[in-house]
Amino acid sequence: MRAEEWEYDTVFFEGHIRRSGGSLVITVPTELKNRFLIKEGQKVKIIGLIKKEPYAEGGFLVYFGRFKIYEDIKGIRAKIKLPSDKETELIGEIHDFFSNKYQATNILIENVESNEYFVEAYFGSITDSGVIIREKDLTEKIMDDFKKFAKRNSFDVLDVSEVEDRVVWRSVDPSVIKRYVFSIPENIKFEWEIP
């Protein structure tokens, strides 16, 4: 563990060591509990730290492990047929439809035949800037709206259905999840994993 690999929070708390039975305990303030999404019963590693120069200093590192988030995301999969004279233009408009109007977190448009495409768009809750709270029936609304969008733009939706996927996030700071929502959406599960 090299010090330059760690980023230290600017917020710190002073506490007191208390006796609990034959052990000593330190109370974790609510702010830190919420910031790191820690819970009672969670396993941790406690590592002693010592520095000898220029003064003897010591401390404990309470290591939670690696933070993993499991997100069950819904999306839609459609097979579409585009008019050959507007293919390039419509691909951009379809991408904008999902990204701008519905904040899709992942979009795939793949050419399968001459002017037929598979479109997949997923609508996760976790983004680079925080958490989006999604409506439960969002994909149904998007499928209906996409059919109307296709009609207005003169292309055919040959098939459309709802899809689900599970994404595992390994580099999201837990405070990103807690900062934006009062309670964590039920499609998001998380754990601290000690390697």
XYZ file of N, CA and C in Angstrom:
585
model
N 0.850 -1.178 0.000
C 0.000 0.000 0.000
C 0.894 1.239 0.000
N 0.882 1.951 -1.099
C 1.693 3.163 -1.201
C 0.813 4.376 -0.939
N 1.331 5.322 -0.188
C 0.553 6.504 0.209
C 0.059 7.295 -0.990
N 0.835 7.357 -2.075
C 0.434 8.174 -3.223
C -0.762 7.577 -3.973
N -1.120 6.333 -3.682
C -2.271 5.712 -4.325
C -3.582 6.070 -3.621
N -3.513 6.613 -2.448
C -4.698 6.901 -1.657
C -5.034 8.379 -1.725
N -6.318 8.662 -1.698
C -6.797 10.043 -1.659
C -7.483 10.222 -0.312
N -6.983 11.144 0.484
C -7.519 11.320 1.830
C -8.644 12.335 1.824
N -9.728 12.008 2.524
C -10.839 12.950 2.666
C -10.387 14.159 3.459
N -10.969 15.304 3.156
C -10.624 16.520 3.880
C -11.414 16.625 5.193
N -12.476 15.849 5.315
C -13.290 15.880 6.531
C -12.760 14.836 7.503
N -12.600 15.233 8.755
C -12.180 14.265 9.770
C -12.926 14.575 11.061
N -12.957 13.613 11.944
C -13.661 13.746 13.207
C -12.742 13.336 14.338
N -12.917 13.958 15.474
C -12.218 13.523 16.674
C -13.185 12.689 17.486
N -12.692 11.622 18.053
C -13.539 10.745 18.849
C -12.813 10.299 20.098
N -13.461 9.431 20.836
C -12.870 8.891 22.060
C -12.946 7.375 22.005
N -11.916 6.762 22.523
C -11.903 5.307 22.612
C -12.630 4.926 23.896
N -13.582 3.983 23.777
C -14.370 3.542 24.926
C -14.174 2.042 25.134
N -14.523 1.616 26.333
C -14.472 0.187 26.642
C -15.841 -0.419 26.335
N -15.806 -1.619 25.721
C -17.027 -2.391 25.498
C -16.678 -3.839 25.809
N -17.051 -4.301 26.995
C -16.643 -5.638 27.433
C -15.139 -5.642 27.617
N -14.470 -6.598 26.971
C -13.018 -6.683 27.075
C -12.310 -5.960 25.933
N -13.074 -5.301 25.056
C -12.482 -4.628 23.886
C -12.592 -3.124 24.021
N -11.895 -2.435 23.131
C -12.024 -0.995 23.020
C -12.728 -0.690 21.697
N -13.608 0.315 21.708
C -14.366 0.649 20.498
C -14.247 2.141 20.209
N -14.406 2.462 18.937
C -14.452 3.852 18.480
C -15.766 4.030 17.740
N -16.482 5.079 18.046
C -17.748 5.353 17.377
C -17.481 5.972 16.006
N -18.153 5.438 14.986
C -18.049 5.990 13.631
C -19.181 7.006 13.463
N -18.842 8.271 13.210
C -19.893 9.287 13.048
C -20.824 8.963 11.871
N -22.067 9.403 11.992
C -23.076 9.159 10.958
C -22.622 9.646 9.595
N -21.951 10.797 9.561
C -21.499 11.354 8.274
C -20.571 10.391 7.552
N -19.644 9.748 8.295
C -18.732 8.790 7.672
C -19.445 7.477 7.330
N -20.355 7.066 8.182
C -21.152 5.859 7.897
C -21.892 6.037 6.577
N -22.515 7.192 6.397
C -23.259 7.472 5.167
C -22.332 7.670 3.970
N -21.211 8.354 4.191
C -20.289 8.641 3.097
C -19.725 7.356 2.486
N -19.462 6.349 3.351
C -18.880 5.091 2.872
C -19.903 3.957 2.776
N -21.165 4.251 3.075
C -22.233 3.245 3.024
C -21.847 1.982 3.804
N -21.369 2.195 5.025
C -21.003 1.043 5.849
C -22.184 0.683 6.739
N -22.233 -0.583 7.146
C -23.358 -1.039 7.958
C -22.895 -1.980 9.060
N -23.728 -2.140 10.033
C -23.418 -3.009 11.166
C -23.210 -4.435 10.686
N -22.198 -5.085 11.246
C -21.915 -6.464 10.888
C -20.958 -6.613 9.717
N -20.631 -5.520 9.078
C -19.729 -5.557 7.928
C -18.319 -5.923 8.386
N -17.641 -6.795 7.632
C -16.267 -7.169 7.973
C -15.314 -6.082 7.496
N -14.284 -5.837 8.289
C -13.242 -4.868 7.943
C -11.897 -5.449 8.343
N -10.839 -4.886 7.791
C -9.488 -5.204 8.253
C -8.982 -3.980 8.998
N -8.375 -4.206 10.150
C -7.808 -3.110 10.922
C -6.294 -3.286 10.908
N -5.627 -2.270 10.396
C -4.189 -2.346 10.201
C -3.533 -1.240 11.020
N -2.550 -1.580 11.812
C -1.819 -0.577 12.581
C -0.847 0.173 11.685
N -0.694 1.461 11.921
C 0.234 2.303 11.157
C 1.208 2.963 12.122
N 2.452 3.044 11.723
C 3.453 3.725 12.552
C 4.374 4.535 11.651
N 4.700 5.722 12.109
C 5.658 6.568 11.411
C 6.676 7.001 12.463
N 7.967 6.884 12.159
C 8.989 7.144 13.174
C 9.719 8.459 12.970
N 9.637 9.039 11.809
C 10.379 10.273 11.525
C 9.421 11.377 11.126
N 9.537 12.591 11.516
C 10.474 13.102 12.517
C 9.996 12.809 13.935
N 8.704 12.414 14.098
C 8.187 12.077 15.419
C 7.558 10.697 15.332
N 7.471 10.029 16.452
C 6.761 8.752 16.490
C 5.259 9.048 16.455
N 4.593 8.578 15.419
C 3.147 8.768 15.270
C 2.526 7.428 14.925
N 1.296 7.231 15.348
C 0.633 5.963 15.062
C -0.836 6.138 14.777
N -1.401 5.108 14.220
C -2.822 5.153 13.919
C -3.335 3.794 13.479
N -4.605 3.757 13.184
C -5.255 2.571 12.627
C -5.784 2.922 11.253
N -5.684 1.993 10.343
C -6.374 2.083 9.063
C -7.483 1.045 9.125
N -8.708 1.498 8.985
C -9.842 0.572 8.929
C -10.137 0.378 7.447
N -9.818 -0.797 6.952
C -9.927 -1.084 5.527
C -11.240 -1.805 5.245
N -12.095 -1.169 4.438
C -13.390 -1.764 4.093
C -13.264 -2.757 2.941
N -12.297 -2.539 2.077
C -12.118 -3.415 0.918
C -12.408 -2.664 -0.368
N -12.859 -3.402 -1.354
C -13.188 -2.828 -2.667
C -14.696 -2.688 -2.774
N -15.115 -1.510 -3.188
C -16.542 -1.215 -3.274
C -17.076 -1.681 -4.620
N -18.105 -2.522 -4.581
C -18.736 -3.019 -5.805
C -20.216 -2.683 -5.786
N -20.702 -2.225 -6.918
C -22.122 -1.926 -7.072
C -22.681 -2.839 -8.148
N -23.807 -3.447 -7.862
C -24.528 -4.257 -8.834
C -25.780 -3.480 -9.220
N -25.907 -3.184 -10.500
C -27.073 -2.429 -10.961
C -27.836 -3.253 -11.986
N -29.105 -3.525 -11.682
C -29.986 -4.183 -12.642
C -30.625 -3.094 -13.486
N -30.317 -3.116 -14.777
C -30.812 -2.049 -15.644
C -31.763 -2.614 -16.688
N -32.723 -1.791 -17.045
C -33.682 -2.157 -18.084
C -33.378 -1.353 -19.329
N -33.800 -1.918 -20.422
C -33.594 -1.236 -21.684
C -34.562 -1.753 -22.716
N -34.362 -1.304 -23.950
C -35.178 -1.811 -25.035
C -34.267 -2.302 -26.151
N -34.768 -3.312 -26.867
C -34.077 -3.832 -28.048
C -35.086 -3.757 -29.188
N -34.659 -3.171 -30.281
C -35.563 -3.025 -31.429
C -34.841 -3.420 -32.706
N -35.606 -3.958 -33.631
C -35.104 -4.174 -34.989
C -35.838 -3.175 -35.859
N -35.091 -2.387 -36.606
C -35.704 -1.322 -37.405
C -35.245 -1.414 -38.863
N -36.037 -0.820 -39.727
C -35.691 -0.745 -41.148
C -35.742 0.719 -41.544
N -34.614 1.233 -42.016
C -34.501 2.644 -42.364
C -34.583 2.834 -43.875
N -35.162 3.951 -44.315
C -35.124 4.244 -45.748
C -33.675 4.480 -46.170
N -33.268 3.866 -47.285
C -31.859 3.892 -47.677
C -31.324 5.292 -47.944
N -32.171 6.234 -48.320
C -31.692 7.591 -48.609
C -31.491 8.433 -47.352
N -31.928 7.935 -46.165
C -31.810 8.727 -44.924
C -31.110 7.963 -43.801
N -30.443 6.869 -44.120
C -29.861 6.016 -43.078
C -28.949 6.778 -42.122
N -27.945 7.455 -42.644
C -26.954 8.140 -41.810
C -27.602 9.207 -40.933
N -28.477 9.987 -41.514
C -29.168 11.058 -40.777
C -30.021 10.482 -39.646
N -30.775 9.412 -39.963
C -31.667 8.833 -38.959
C -30.913 8.135 -37.830
N -29.774 7.539 -38.125
C -28.988 6.895 -37.056
C -28.602 7.934 -36.004
N -28.179 9.106 -36.436
C -27.853 10.186 -35.503
C -29.065 10.643 -34.715
N -30.222 10.741 -35.387
C -31.447 11.186 -34.705
C -31.935 10.144 -33.703
N -31.777 8.863 -34.035
C -32.174 7.792 -33.112
C -31.275 7.830 -31.869
N -29.987 8.012 -32.093
C -29.053 8.123 -30.967
C -29.439 9.302 -30.071
N -29.727 10.452 -30.681
C -30.134 11.638 -29.911
C -31.446 11.420 -29.172
N -32.384 10.697 -29.799
C -33.674 10.409 -29.177
C -33.456 9.717 -27.826
N -32.593 8.694 -27.806
C -32.360 7.953 -26.559
C -31.466 8.711 -25.580
N -30.429 9.368 -26.084
C -29.487 10.025 -25.165
C -30.025 11.338 -24.620
N -30.598 12.174 -25.463
C -31.064 13.488 -25.008
C -32.402 13.427 -24.282
N -33.348 12.694 -24.852
C -34.690 12.676 -24.269
C -34.796 11.786 -23.027
N -34.091 10.650 -23.046
C -34.251 9.678 -21.964
C -32.968 9.393 -21.193
N -31.900 10.108 -21.474
C -30.634 9.953 -20.758
C -30.182 8.488 -20.697
N -30.169 7.842 -21.855
C -29.709 6.457 -21.920
C -28.260 6.391 -21.453
N -27.939 5.347 -20.703
C -26.579 5.185 -20.210
C -25.726 4.334 -21.148
N -26.369 3.642 -22.089
C -25.632 2.869 -23.088
C -26.524 2.709 -24.318
N -25.962 2.960 -25.499
C -26.707 2.850 -26.753
C -25.854 2.089 -27.756
N -26.464 1.104 -28.405
C -25.793 0.354 -29.456
C -26.696 0.337 -30.686
N -26.157 0.736 -31.828
C -26.886 0.677 -33.094
C -26.009 -0.126 -34.047
N -26.512 -1.294 -34.449
C -25.703 -2.217 -35.249
C -26.422 -2.561 -36.543
N -25.712 -2.422 -37.656
C -26.244 -2.763 -38.984
C -26.198 -4.282 -39.155
N -27.375 -4.899 -39.426
C -27.419 -6.352 -39.586
C -27.660 -6.777 -41.029
N -28.339 -5.945 -41.793
C -28.540 -6.180 -43.219
C -28.448 -4.839 -43.909
N -28.746 -4.801 -45.204
C -28.517 -3.566 -45.965
C -29.054 -2.316 -45.275
N -30.315 -2.253 -44.935
C -30.834 -1.072 -44.237
C -31.638 -1.456 -42.981
N -31.294 -2.618 -42.413
C -31.915 -3.064 -41.163
C -30.883 -2.994 -40.038
N -31.352 -2.561 -38.879
C -30.467 -2.331 -37.739
C -31.074 -2.910 -36.473
N -30.181 -3.354 -35.582
C -30.579 -3.646 -34.209
C -30.214 -2.428 -33.379
N -31.138 -2.013 -32.533
C -30.904 -0.893 -31.632
C -31.112 -1.399 -30.213
N -30.135 -1.169 -29.348
C -30.285 -1.456 -27.924
C -29.973 -0.185 -27.161
N -30.848 0.149 -26.239
C -30.634 1.322 -25.385
C -30.958 0.913 -23.954
N -30.026 1.209 -23.056
C -30.206 0.870 -21.640
C -30.317 2.149 -20.821
N -31.137 2.062 -19.771
C -31.453 3.235 -18.968
C -31.124 2.951 -17.504
N -29.825 3.000 -17.224
C -29.362 2.743 -15.868
C -29.584 3.945 -14.970
N -29.359 3.733 -13.703
C -29.501 4.809 -12.719
C -28.185 5.509 -12.435
N -27.065 4.798 -12.601
C -25.762 5.345 -12.249
C -25.136 6.011 -13.471
N -24.720 7.267 -13.280
C -24.042 8.007 -14.345
C -22.771 8.622 -13.756
N -21.978 9.236 -14.617
C -20.753 9.891 -14.140
C -21.050 11.025 -13.164
N -22.216 11.648 -13.318
C -22.517 12.808 -12.483
C -23.407 12.490 -11.280
N -23.825 11.239 -11.132
C -24.663 10.906 -9.988
C -25.648 9.801 -10.301
N -26.788 9.843 -9.629
C -27.804 8.808 -9.765
C -29.078 9.421 -10.324
N -29.654 8.739 -11.305
C -30.937 9.157 -11.882
C -32.004 8.217 -11.327
N -33.056 8.780 -10.800
C -34.183 7.963 -10.342
C -35.072 7.713 -11.555
N -35.292 6.448 -11.878
C -36.076 6.064 -13.060
C -37.481 5.620 -12.649
N -38.440 5.911 -13.506
C -39.813 5.443 -13.285
C -39.866 3.946 -13.515
N -40.760 3.250 -12.806
C -40.862 1.799 -12.942
C -41.299 1.378 -14.339
N -42.198 2.125 -14.952
C -42.714 1.752 -16.275
C -42.035 2.532 -17.401
N -40.804 2.972 -17.166
C -40.094 3.798 -18.146
C -39.935 3.106 -19.493
N -39.534 1.841 -19.494
C -39.274 1.173 -20.776
C -40.539 1.045 -21.614
N -41.687 0.831 -20.973
C -42.952 0.772 -21.724
C -43.229 2.117 -22.395
N -43.011 3.201 -21.660
C -43.219 4.539 -22.224
C -42.256 4.793 -23.380
N -40.995 4.372 -23.204
C -39.998 4.598 -24.255
C -40.348 3.795 -25.507
N -40.787 2.542 -25.334
C -41.158 1.737 -26.497
C -42.292 2.389 -27.275
N -43.317 2.864 -26.564
C -44.437 3.558 -27.230
C -43.952 4.822 -27.928
N -43.128 5.599 -27.238
C -42.624 6.852 -27.803
C -41.717 6.584 -29.007
N -40.931 5.497 -28.949
C -40.037 5.161 -30.060
C -40.839 4.794 -31.307
N -41.947 4.092 -31.128
C -42.817 3.762 -32.276
C -43.381 5.030 -32.905
N -43.794 5.983 -32.062
C -44.299 7.264 -32.580
C -43.183 8.043 -33.290
N -41.986 8.017 -32.695
C -40.825 8.672 -33.299
C -40.526 8.069 -34.671
N -40.620 6.745 -34.778
C -40.375 6.059 -36.051
C -41.406 6.467 -37.099
N -42.645 6.552 -36.677
C -43.711 6.941 -37.611
C -43.489 8.361 -38.127
N -43.137 9.275 -37.211
C -42.885 10.672 -37.619
C -41.695 10.785 -38.567
N -40.728 9.883 -38.407
C -39.508 9.950 -39.209
C -39.470 8.928 -40.345
N -40.609 8.324 -40.631
C -40.795 7.427 -41.792
C -39.832 6.247 -41.827
N -39.675 5.562 -40.694
C -38.958 4.281 -40.711
C -39.775 3.254 -39.944
N -39.480 1.986 -40.179
C -40.279 0.896 -39.625
C -39.615 0.281 -38.400
N -40.430 0.017 -37.382
C -39.994 -0.757 -36.222
C -40.533 -2.164 -36.448
N -39.627 -3.093 -36.788
C -40.026 -4.467 -37.098
C -40.320 -5.255 -35.830
N -39.596 -4.944 -34.753
C -39.790 -5.651 -33.489
C -39.208 -4.783 -32.380
N -39.850 -4.779 -31.225
C -39.315 -4.046 -30.078
C -39.699 -4.788 -28.808
N -38.746 -4.908 -27.872
C -39.020 -5.608 -26.616
C -38.159 -5.026 -25.503
N -38.561 -5.349 -24.272
C -37.807 -4.905 -23.108
C -36.689 -5.910 -22.828
N -35.530 -5.419 -22.413
C -34.410 -6.277 -22.042
C -33.889 -5.845 -20.675
N -33.194 -6.761 -20.018
C -32.582 -6.459 -18.724
C -31.141 -6.928 -18.734
N -30.319 -6.246 -17.959
C -28.914 -6.621 -17.838
C -28.452 -6.240 -16.442
N -27.391 -6.858 -16.001
C -26.784 -6.507 -14.715
C -25.393 -5.967 -14.991
N -25.130 -4.791 -14.447
C -23.833 -4.147 -14.615
C -23.146 -4.135 -13.256
N -21.853 -4.430 -13.254
C -21.064 -4.372 -12.020
C -20.125 -3.181 -12.145
N -20.254 -2.244 -11.210
C -19.399 -1.053 -11.168
C -18.339 -1.275 -10.105
N -17.074 -1.005 -10.457
C -15.992 -1.210 -9.495
C -15.208 0.064 -9.201
N -15.559 1.161 -9.830
C -14.757 2.371 -9.621
C -15.611 3.576 -9.211
N -16.807 3.319 -8.720
C -17.688 4.401 -8.283
C -17.484 4.646 -6.797
N -17.251 5.898 -6.433
C -17.113 6.278 -5.027
C -18.485 6.121 -4.365
N -18.567 5.455 -3.200
C -19.872 5.261 -2.556
C -20.617 6.558 -2.272
N -19.892 7.656 -2.089
C -20.568 8.918 -1.799
C -21.378 9.414 -2.997
N -21.016 8.985 -4.212
C -21.789 9.369 -5.400
C -23.192 8.802 -5.301
N -23.310 7.585 -4.802
C -24.618 6.955 -4.659
C -25.425 7.658 -3.569
N -24.828 7.851 -2.425
C -25.555 8.403 -1.275
C -25.836 9.893 -1.419
N -24.980 10.613 -2.101
C -25.104 12.063 -2.195
C -26.371 12.504 -2.926
N -26.805 11.724 -3.898
C -27.886 12.173 -4.765
C -29.254 11.608 -4.418
N -29.302 10.636 -3.540
C -30.601 10.032 -3.233
C -30.774 9.868 -1.735
N -32.021 9.992 -1.303
C -32.320 9.790 0.109
C -32.237 8.304 0.444
N -32.824 7.484 -0.415
C -32.707 6.038 -0.235
C -32.245 5.434 -1.559
N -31.447 4.395 -1.475
C -30.859 3.778 -2.665
C -31.963 3.044 -3.439
N -32.070 3.274 -4.751
C -33.102 2.572 -5.534
C -32.940 1.057 -5.426
N -34.059 0.337 -5.525
C -34.012 -1.113 -5.312
C -33.275 -1.873 -6.413
N -33.020 -1.239 -7.549
C -32.271 -1.913 -8.610
C -30.754 -1.828 -8.385
N -30.333 -1.182 -7.296
C -28.903 -1.040 -6.994
C -28.591 -1.765 -5.688
N -27.638 -2.682 -5.748
C -27.131 -3.375 -4.562
C -25.631 -3.094 -4.495
N -25.066 -3.099 -3.309
C -23.639 -2.831 -3.182
C -23.044 -3.666 -2.064
N -21.721 -3.797 -2.107
C -21.005 -4.500 -1.042
C -19.562 -4.027 -1.021
N -18.961 -4.152 0.140
C -17.520 -3.980 0.302
C -16.939 -5.376 0.300
N -15.982 -5.613 -0.580
C -15.399 -6.943 -0.726
C -13.922 -6.869 -0.319
N -13.563 -7.637 0.699
C -12.159 -7.653 1.142
C -11.424 -8.733 0.350
N -10.423 -8.325 -0.451
C -9.701 -9.312 -1.271
C -8.833 -10.229 -0.431
